[in-house]
mmCIF file of C-alpha atoms and ligand atoms in Angstrom:
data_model
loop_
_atom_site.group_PDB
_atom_site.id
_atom_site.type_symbol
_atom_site.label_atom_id
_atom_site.label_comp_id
_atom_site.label_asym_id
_atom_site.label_seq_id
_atom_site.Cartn_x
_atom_site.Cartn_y
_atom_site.Cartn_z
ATOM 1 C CA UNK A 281 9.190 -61.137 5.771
ATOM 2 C CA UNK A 282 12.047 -61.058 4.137
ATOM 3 C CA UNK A 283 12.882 -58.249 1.378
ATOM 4 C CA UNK A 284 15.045 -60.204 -1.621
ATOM 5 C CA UNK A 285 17.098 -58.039 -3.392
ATOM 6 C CA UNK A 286 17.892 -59.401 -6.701
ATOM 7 C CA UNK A 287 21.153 -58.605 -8.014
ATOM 8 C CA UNK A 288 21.928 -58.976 -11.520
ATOM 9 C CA UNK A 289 25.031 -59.995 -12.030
ATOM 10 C CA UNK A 290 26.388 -58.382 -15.390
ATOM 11 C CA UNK A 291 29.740 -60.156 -16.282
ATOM 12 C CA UNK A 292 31.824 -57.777 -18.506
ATOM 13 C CA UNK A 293 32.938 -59.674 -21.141
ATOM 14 C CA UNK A 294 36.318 -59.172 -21.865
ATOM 15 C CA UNK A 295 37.490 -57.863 -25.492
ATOM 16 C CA UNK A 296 39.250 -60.464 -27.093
ATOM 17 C CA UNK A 297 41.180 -60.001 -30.246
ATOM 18 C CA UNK A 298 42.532 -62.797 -32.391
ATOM 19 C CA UNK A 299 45.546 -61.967 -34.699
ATOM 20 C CA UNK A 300 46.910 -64.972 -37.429
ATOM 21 C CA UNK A 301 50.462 -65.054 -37.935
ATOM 22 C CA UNK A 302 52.471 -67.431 -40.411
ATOM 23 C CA UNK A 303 53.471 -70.887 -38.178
ATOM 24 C CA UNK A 304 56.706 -70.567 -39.430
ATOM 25 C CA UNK A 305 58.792 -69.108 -42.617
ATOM 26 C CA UNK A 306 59.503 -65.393 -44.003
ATOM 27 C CA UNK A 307 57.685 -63.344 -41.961
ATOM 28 C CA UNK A 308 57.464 -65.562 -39.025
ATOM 29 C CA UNK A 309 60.079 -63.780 -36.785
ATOM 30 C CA UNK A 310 59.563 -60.642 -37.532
ATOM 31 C CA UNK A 311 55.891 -60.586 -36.707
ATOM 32 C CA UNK A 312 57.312 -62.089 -33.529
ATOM 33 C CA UNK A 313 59.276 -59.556 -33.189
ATOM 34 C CA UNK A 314 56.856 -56.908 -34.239
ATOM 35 C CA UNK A 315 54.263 -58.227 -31.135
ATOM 36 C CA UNK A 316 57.171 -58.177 -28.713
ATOM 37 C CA UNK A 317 58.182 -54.636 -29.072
ATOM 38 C CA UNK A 318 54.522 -53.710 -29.153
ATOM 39 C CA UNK A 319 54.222 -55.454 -25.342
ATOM 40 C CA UNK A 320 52.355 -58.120 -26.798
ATOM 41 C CA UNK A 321 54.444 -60.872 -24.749
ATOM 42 C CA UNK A 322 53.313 -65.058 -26.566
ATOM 43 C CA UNK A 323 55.407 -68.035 -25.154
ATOM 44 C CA UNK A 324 57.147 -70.286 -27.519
ATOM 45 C CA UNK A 325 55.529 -73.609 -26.956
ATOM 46 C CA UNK A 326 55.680 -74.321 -30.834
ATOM 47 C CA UNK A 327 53.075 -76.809 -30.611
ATOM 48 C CA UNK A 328 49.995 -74.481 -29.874
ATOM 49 C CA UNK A 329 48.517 -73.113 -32.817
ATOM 50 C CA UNK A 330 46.601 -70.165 -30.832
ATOM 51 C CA UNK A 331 48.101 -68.727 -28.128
ATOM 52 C CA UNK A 332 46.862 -66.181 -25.372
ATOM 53 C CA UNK A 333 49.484 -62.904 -24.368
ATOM 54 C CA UNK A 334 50.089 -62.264 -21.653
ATOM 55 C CA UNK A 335 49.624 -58.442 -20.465
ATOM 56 C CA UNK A 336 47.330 -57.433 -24.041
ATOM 57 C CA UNK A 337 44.338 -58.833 -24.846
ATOM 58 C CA UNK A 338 45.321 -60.395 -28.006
ATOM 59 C CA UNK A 339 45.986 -64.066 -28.953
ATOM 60 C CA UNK A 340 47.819 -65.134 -31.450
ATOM 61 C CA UNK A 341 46.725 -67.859 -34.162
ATOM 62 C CA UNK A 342 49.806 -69.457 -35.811
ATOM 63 C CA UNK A 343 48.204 -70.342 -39.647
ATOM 64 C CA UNK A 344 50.151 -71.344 -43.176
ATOM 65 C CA UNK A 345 50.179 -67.263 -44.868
ATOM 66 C CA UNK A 346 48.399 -68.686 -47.698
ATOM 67 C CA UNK A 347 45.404 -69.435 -45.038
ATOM 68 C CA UNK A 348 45.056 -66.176 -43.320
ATOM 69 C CA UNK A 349 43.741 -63.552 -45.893
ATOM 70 C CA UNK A 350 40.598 -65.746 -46.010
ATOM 71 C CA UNK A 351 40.800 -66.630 -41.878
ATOM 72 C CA UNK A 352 41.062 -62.430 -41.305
ATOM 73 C CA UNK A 353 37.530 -62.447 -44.018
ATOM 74 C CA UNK A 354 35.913 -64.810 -42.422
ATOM 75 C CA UNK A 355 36.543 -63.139 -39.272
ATOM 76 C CA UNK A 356 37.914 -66.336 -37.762
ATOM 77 C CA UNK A 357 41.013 -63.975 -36.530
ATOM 78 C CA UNK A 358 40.292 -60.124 -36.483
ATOM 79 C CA UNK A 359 43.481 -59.174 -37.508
ATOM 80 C CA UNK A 360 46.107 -61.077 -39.930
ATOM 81 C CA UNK A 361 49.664 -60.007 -40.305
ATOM 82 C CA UNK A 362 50.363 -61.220 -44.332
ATOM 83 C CA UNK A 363 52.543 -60.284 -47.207
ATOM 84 C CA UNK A 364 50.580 -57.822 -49.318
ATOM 85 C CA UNK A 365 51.187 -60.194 -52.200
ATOM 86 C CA UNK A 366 48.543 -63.105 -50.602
ATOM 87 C CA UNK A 367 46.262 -60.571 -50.107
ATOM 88 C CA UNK A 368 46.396 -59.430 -53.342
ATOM 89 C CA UNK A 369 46.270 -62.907 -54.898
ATOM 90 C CA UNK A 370 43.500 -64.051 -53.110
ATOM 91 C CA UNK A 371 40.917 -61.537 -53.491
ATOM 92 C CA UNK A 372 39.601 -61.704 -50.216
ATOM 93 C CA UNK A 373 37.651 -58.729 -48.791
ATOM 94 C CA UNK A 374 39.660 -57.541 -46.096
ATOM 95 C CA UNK A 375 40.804 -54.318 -44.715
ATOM 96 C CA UNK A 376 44.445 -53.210 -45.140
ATOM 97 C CA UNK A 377 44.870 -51.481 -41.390
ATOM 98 C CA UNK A 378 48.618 -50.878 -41.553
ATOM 99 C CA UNK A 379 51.893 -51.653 -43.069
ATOM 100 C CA UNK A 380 54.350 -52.989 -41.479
ATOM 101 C CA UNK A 381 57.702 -52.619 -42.747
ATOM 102 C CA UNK A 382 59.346 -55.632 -43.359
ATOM 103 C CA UNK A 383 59.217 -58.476 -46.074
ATOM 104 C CA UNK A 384 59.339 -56.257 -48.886
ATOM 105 C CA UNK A 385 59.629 -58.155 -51.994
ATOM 106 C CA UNK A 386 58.085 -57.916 -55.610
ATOM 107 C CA UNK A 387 56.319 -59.844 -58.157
ATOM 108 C CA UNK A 388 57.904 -59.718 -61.096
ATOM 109 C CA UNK A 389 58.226 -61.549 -64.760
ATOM 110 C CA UNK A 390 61.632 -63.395 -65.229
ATOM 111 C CA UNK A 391 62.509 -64.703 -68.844
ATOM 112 C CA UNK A 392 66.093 -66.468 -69.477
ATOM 113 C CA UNK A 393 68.901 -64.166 -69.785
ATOM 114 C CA UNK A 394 69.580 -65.890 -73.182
ATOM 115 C CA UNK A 395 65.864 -64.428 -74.987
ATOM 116 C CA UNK A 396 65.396 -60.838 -76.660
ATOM 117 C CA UNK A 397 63.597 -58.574 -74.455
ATOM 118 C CA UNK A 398 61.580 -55.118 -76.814
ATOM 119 C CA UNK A 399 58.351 -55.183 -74.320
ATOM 120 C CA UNK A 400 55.784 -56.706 -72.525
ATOM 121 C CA UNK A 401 54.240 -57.867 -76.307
ATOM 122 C CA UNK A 402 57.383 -60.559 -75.931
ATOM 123 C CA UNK A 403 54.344 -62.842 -73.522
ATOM 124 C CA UNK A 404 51.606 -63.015 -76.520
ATOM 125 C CA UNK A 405 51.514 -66.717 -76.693
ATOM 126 C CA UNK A 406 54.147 -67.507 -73.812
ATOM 127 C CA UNK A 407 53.481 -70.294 -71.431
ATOM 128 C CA UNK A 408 54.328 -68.982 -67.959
ATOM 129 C CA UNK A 409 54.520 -70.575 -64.287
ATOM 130 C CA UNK A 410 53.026 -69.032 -61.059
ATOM 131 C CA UNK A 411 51.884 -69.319 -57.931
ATOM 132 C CA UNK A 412 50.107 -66.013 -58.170
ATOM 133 C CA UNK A 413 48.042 -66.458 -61.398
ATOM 134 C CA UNK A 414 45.549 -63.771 -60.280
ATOM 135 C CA UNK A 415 47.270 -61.049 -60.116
ATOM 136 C CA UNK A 416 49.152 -61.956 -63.521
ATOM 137 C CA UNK A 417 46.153 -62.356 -64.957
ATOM 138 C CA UNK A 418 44.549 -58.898 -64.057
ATOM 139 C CA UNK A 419 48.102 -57.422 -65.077
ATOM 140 C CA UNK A 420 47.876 -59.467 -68.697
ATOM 141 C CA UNK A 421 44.480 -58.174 -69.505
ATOM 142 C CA UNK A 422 45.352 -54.696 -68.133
ATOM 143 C CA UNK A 423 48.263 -55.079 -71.466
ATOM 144 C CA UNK A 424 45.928 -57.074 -73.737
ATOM 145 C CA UNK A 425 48.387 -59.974 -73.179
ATOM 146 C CA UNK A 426 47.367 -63.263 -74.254
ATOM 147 C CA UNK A 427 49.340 -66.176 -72.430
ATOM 148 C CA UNK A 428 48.935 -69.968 -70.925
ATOM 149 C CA UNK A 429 49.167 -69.060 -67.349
ATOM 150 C CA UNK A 430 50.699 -72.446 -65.291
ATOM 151 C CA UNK A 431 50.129 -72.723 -61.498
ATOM 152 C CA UNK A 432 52.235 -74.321 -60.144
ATOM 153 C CA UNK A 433 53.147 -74.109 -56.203
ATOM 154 C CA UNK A 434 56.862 -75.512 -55.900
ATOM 155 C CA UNK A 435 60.091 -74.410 -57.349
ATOM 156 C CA UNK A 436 58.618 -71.755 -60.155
ATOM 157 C CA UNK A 437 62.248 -70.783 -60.921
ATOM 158 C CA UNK A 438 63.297 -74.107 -62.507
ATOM 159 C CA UNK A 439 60.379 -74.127 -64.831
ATOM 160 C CA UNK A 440 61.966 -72.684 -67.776
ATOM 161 C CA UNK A 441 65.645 -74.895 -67.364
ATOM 162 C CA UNK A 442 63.063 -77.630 -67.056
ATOM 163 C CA UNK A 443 60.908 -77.243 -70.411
ATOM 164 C CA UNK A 444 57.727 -76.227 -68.513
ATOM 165 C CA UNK A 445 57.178 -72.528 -68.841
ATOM 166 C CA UNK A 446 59.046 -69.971 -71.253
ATOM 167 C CA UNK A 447 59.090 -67.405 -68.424
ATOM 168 C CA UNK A 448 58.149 -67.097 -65.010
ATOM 169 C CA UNK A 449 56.389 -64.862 -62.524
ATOM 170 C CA UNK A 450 57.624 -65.081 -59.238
ATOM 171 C CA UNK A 451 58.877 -63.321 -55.636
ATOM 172 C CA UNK A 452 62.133 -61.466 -56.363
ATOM 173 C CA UNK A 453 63.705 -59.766 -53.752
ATOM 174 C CA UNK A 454 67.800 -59.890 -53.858
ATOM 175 C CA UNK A 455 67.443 -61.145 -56.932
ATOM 176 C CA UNK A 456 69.661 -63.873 -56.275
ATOM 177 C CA UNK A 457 67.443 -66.725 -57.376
ATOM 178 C CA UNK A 458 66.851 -65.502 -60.659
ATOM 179 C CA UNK A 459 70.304 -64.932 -61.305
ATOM 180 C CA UNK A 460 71.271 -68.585 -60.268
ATOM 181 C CA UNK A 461 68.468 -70.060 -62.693
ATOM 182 C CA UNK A 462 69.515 -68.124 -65.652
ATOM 183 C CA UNK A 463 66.822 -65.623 -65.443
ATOM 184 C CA UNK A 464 66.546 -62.035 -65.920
ATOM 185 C CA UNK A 465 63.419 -60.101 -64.386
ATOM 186 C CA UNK A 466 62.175 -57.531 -66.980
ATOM 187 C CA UNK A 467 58.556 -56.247 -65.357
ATOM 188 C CA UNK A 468 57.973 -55.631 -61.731
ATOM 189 C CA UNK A 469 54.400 -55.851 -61.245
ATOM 190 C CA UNK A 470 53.227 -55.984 -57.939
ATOM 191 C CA UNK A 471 55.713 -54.117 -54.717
ATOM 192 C CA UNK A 472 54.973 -55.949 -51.745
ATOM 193 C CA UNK A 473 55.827 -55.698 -47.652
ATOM 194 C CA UNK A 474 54.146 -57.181 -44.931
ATOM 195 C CA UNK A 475 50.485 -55.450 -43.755
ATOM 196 C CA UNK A 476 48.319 -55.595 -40.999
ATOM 197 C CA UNK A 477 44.696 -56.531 -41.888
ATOM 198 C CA UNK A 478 41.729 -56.728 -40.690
ATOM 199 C CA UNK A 479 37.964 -58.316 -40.880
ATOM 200 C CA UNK A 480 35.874 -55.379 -42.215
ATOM 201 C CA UNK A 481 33.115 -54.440 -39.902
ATOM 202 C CA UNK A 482 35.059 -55.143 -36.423
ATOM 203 C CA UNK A 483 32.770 -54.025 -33.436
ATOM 204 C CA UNK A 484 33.937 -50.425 -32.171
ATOM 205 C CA UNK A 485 35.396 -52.454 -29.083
ATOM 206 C CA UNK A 486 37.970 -54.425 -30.955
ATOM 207 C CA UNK A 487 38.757 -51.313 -33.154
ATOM 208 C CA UNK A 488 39.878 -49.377 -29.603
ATOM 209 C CA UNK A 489 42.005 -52.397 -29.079
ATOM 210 C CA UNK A 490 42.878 -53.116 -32.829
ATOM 211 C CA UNK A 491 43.786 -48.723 -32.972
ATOM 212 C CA UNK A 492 45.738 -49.543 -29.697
ATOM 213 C CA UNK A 493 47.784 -52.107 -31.384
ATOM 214 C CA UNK A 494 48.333 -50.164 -34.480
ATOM 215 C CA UNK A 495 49.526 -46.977 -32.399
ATOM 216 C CA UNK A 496 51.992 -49.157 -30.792
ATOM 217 C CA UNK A 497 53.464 -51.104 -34.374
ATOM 218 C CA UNK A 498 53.713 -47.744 -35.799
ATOM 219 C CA UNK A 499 56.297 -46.360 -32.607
ATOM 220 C CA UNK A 500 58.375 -49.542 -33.189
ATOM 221 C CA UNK A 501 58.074 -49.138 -37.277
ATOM 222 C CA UNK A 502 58.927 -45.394 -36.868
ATOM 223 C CA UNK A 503 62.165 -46.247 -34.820
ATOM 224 C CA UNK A 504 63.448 -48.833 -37.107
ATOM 225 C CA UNK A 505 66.134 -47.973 -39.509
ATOM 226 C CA UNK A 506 66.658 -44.807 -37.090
ATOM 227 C CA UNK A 507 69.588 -44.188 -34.503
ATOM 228 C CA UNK A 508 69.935 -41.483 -31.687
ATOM 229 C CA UNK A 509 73.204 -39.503 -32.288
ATOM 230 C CA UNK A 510 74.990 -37.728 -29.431
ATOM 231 C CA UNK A 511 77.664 -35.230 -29.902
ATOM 232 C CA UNK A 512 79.819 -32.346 -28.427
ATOM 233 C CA UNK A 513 80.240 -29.478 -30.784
ATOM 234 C CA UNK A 514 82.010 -25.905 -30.403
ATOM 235 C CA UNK A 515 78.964 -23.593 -30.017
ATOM 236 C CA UNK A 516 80.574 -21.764 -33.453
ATOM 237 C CA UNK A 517 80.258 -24.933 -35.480
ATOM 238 C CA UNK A 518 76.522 -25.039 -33.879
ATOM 239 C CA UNK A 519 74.384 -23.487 -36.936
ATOM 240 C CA UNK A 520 76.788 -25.654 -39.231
ATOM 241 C CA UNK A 521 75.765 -28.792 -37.419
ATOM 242 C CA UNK A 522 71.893 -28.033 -37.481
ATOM 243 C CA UNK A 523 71.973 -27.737 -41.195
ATOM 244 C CA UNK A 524 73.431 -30.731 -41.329
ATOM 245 C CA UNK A 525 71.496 -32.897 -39.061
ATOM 246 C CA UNK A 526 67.800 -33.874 -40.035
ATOM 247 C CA UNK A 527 66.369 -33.946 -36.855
ATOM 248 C CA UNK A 528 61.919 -34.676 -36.654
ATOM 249 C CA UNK A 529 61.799 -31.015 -34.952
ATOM 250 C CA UNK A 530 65.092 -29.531 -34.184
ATOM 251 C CA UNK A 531 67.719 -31.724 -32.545
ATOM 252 C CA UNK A 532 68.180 -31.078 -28.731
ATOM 253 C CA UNK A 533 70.692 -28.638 -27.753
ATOM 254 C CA UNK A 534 72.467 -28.510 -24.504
ATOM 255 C CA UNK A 535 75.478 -26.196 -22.959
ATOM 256 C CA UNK A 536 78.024 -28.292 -21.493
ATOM 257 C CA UNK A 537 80.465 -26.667 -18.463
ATOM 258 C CA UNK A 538 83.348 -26.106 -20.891
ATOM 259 C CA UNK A 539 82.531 -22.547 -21.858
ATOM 260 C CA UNK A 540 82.394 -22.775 -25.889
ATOM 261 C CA UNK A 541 80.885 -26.083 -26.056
ATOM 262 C CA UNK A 542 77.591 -27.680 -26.321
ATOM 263 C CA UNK A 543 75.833 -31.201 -26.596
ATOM 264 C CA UNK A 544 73.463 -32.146 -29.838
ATOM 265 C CA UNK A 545 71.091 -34.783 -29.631
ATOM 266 C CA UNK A 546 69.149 -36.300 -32.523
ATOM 267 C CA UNK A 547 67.280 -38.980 -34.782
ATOM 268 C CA UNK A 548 69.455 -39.501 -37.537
ATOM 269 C CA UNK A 549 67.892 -43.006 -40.336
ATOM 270 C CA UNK A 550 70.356 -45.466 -40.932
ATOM 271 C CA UNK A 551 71.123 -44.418 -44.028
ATOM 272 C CA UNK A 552 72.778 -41.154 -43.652
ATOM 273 C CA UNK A 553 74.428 -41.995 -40.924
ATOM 274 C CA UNK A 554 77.998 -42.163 -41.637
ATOM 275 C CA UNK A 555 77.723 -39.358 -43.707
ATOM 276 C CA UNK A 556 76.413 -36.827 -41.210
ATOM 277 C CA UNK A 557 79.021 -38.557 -38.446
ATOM 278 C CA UNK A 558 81.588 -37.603 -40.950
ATOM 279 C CA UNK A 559 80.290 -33.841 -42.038
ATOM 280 C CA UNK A 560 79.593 -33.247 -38.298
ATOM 281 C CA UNK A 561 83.816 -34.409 -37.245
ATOM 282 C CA UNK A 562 84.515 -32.079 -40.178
ATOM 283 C CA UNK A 563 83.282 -29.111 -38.145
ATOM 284 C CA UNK A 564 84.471 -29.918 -34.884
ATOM 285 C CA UNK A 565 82.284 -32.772 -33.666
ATOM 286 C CA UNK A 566 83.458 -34.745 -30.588
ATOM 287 C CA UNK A 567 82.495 -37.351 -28.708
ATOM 288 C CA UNK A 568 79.924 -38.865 -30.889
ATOM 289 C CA UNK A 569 77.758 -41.459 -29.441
ATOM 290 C CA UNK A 570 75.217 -43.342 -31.387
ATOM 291 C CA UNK A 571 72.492 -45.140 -29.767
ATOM 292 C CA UNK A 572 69.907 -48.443 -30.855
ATOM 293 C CA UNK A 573 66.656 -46.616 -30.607
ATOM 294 C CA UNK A 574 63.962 -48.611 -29.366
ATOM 295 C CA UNK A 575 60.643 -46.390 -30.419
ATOM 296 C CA UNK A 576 59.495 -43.351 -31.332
ATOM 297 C CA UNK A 577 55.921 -42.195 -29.923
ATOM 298 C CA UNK A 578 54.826 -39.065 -31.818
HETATM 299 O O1 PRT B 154 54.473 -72.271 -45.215
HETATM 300 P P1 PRT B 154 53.798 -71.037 -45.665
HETATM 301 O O2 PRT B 154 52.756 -71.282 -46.736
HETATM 302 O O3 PRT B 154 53.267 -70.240 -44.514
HETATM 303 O O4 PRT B 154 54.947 -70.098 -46.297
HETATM 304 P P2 PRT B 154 55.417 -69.930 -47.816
HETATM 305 O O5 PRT B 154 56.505 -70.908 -48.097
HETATM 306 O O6 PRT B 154 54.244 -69.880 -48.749
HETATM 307 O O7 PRT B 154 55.971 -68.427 -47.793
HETATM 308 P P3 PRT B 154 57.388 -67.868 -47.340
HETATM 309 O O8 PRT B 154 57.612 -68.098 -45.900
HETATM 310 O O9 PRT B 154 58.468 -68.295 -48.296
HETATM 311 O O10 PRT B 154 57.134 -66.313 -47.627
HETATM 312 C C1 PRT B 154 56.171 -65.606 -46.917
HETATM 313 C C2 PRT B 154 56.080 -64.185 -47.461
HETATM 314 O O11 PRT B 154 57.364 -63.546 -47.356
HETATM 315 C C3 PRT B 154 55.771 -64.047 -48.941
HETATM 316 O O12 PRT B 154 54.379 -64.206 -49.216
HETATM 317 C C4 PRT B 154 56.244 -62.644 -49.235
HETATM 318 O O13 PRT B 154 55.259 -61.694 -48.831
HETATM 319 C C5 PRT B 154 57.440 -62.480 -48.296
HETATM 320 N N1 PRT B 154 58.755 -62.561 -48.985
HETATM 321 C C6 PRT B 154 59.726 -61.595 -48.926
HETATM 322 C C7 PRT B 154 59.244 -63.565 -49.742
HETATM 323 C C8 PRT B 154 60.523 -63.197 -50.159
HETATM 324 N N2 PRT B 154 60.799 -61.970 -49.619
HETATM 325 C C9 PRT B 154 61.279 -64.106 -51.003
HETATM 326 N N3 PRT B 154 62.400 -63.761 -51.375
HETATM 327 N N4 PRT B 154 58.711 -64.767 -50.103
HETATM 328 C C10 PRT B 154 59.425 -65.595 -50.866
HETATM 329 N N5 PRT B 154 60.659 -65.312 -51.331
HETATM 330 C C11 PRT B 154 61.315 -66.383 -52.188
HETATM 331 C C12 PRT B 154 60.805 -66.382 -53.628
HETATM 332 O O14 PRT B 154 59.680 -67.216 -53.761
HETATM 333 C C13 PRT B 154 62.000 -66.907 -54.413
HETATM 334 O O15 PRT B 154 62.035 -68.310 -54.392
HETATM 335 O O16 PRT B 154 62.696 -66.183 -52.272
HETATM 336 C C14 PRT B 154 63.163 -66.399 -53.615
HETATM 337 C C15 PRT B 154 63.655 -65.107 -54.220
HETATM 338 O O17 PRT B 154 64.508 -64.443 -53.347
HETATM 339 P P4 PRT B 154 65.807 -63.674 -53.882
HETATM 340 O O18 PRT B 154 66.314 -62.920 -52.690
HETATM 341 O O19 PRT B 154 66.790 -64.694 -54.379
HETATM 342 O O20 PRT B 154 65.358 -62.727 -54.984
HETATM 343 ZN ZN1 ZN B 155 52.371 -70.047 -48.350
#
């Protein structure tokens, strides 16, 4: 007799997530880019619309933006990467995880440079084109505004030159565009950047991934914009130097073998850059080395 021992195999099924992306315009790259710092590595075969990583278990869905706040609600991708604006627009109930720090642009109202501008009263009875006639509409009856709202989907900016619209509401973000139509923007409505969203409800498995992924955009957000400044100061100039350098604790400080001296290390944004290089020469700085950060893991 012969005892058979049954053996269950249990096959661990692995956690999947699926992220959309845009296919290709605005925010393309940078959501690229964005995945690539995190360690999410995607070839470029640009003929696959989904696409598996290849050390994270993500892959990537390559969708028009205008197509992923409803793909994320739907729950046909987990997560979406998407320009606040579309998600705004199309009312879809997702969850705003994160944002990301690039594509920052606003929606704003644009009337030719030629008209009278006193207030927002100027739209009573104005026909205006749009592609995001939702939101304009919510802001309109926020102001008791009544106007003929025209979607349109192509070149808003030449509706006014062409006789369609008396104004426009549309993207601005250098401003250029307006500018070369004729147009001046006189309310910005909606601020918008790129954001990480999600389909409300994920299972607590693909939230430890999703919370994974979000730990790891945030380092490579946090250390954009931000470079890591190296120095030799005389140790008298030192308390000088730490009021002047904004440092996330205290910047590092070490004694170099010239007696007198020391080394500062530090975070300093983008911004204030050349002006703390040029306070910290004024007290005796030397040797000042800046540095491309990478990340910054709190
Ligand atoms: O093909 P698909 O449908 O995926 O892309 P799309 O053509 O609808 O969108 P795309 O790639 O143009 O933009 C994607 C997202 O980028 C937008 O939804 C915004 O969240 C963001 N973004 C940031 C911008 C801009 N900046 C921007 N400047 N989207 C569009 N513009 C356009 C705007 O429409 C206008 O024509 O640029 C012009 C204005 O720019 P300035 O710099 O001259 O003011
Ligand atoms: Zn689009």
């Amino acid at each position: 007799m012969f005892n058979f021992a049954v053996v269950k195999v249990v096959k661990i099924k692995d956690i999947m997530l699926r992220i959309a992306i845009q296919t290709k315009g605005r925010l393309n790259e940078q959501s690229m880019e964005l995945l690539r710092d995190a360690g999410v590595r995607i070839g470029d075969d640009k003929r696959k619309f989904l696409m598996q990583a290849k050390d994270f278990p993500v892959e990537i869905l390559f969708l028009r933006d205008d197509d992923i706040p409803q793909t994320v609600a739907m729950g046909a991708a987990d997560l979406g990467i998407v320009g606040y604006n579309e998600v705004a627009e199309r009312g879809y109930n997702v969850d705003i995880l994160e944002k990301l720090g690039f594509g920052a642009c606003r929606i704003s109202l644009a009337i030719p440079k030629t008209e009278k501008y006193e207030g927002i009263e100027y739209f009573n009875g104005k026909r205006i084109a749009t592609s995001y006639p939702n939101i304009l509409q919510e802001y309109f009856k926020k102001n008791n505004i009544t106007a003929d709202i025209h979607t349109i989907t192509g070149s808003v900016e030449i509706s006014p030159a062409a006789g369609l619209a008396d104004a426009i509401f549309d993207i601005v973000s250098s401003g250029g565009t307006l500018v070369s139509n004729g147009l001046v923007e006189v309310e910005k409505v909606l601020f918008s950047e790129a954001v990480l969203i999600g389909t409300p409800g994920l299972s607590e498995e693909k939230m430890a991934v999703a919370r994974q992924l979000m730990f790891r955009f945030e380092s490579v957000i946090k250390g954009k914009g931000k470079k890591y400044l190296m120095l030799n100061i005389p140790q008298s100039s030192l308390e000088k130097a730490i009021e002047i350098l904004p440092s996330m604790k205290s910047p590092t400080v070490i004694p170099l073998a010239q007696e007198g001296w020391c080394s500062l290390q530090t975070v300093v944004d983008d911004n204030d850059l050349w002006t703390v290089i040029e306070q910290l020469k004024a007290i005796g700085g030397e040797d000042i080395l800046v540095l491309k950060l990478d990340k910054i893991v709190l």
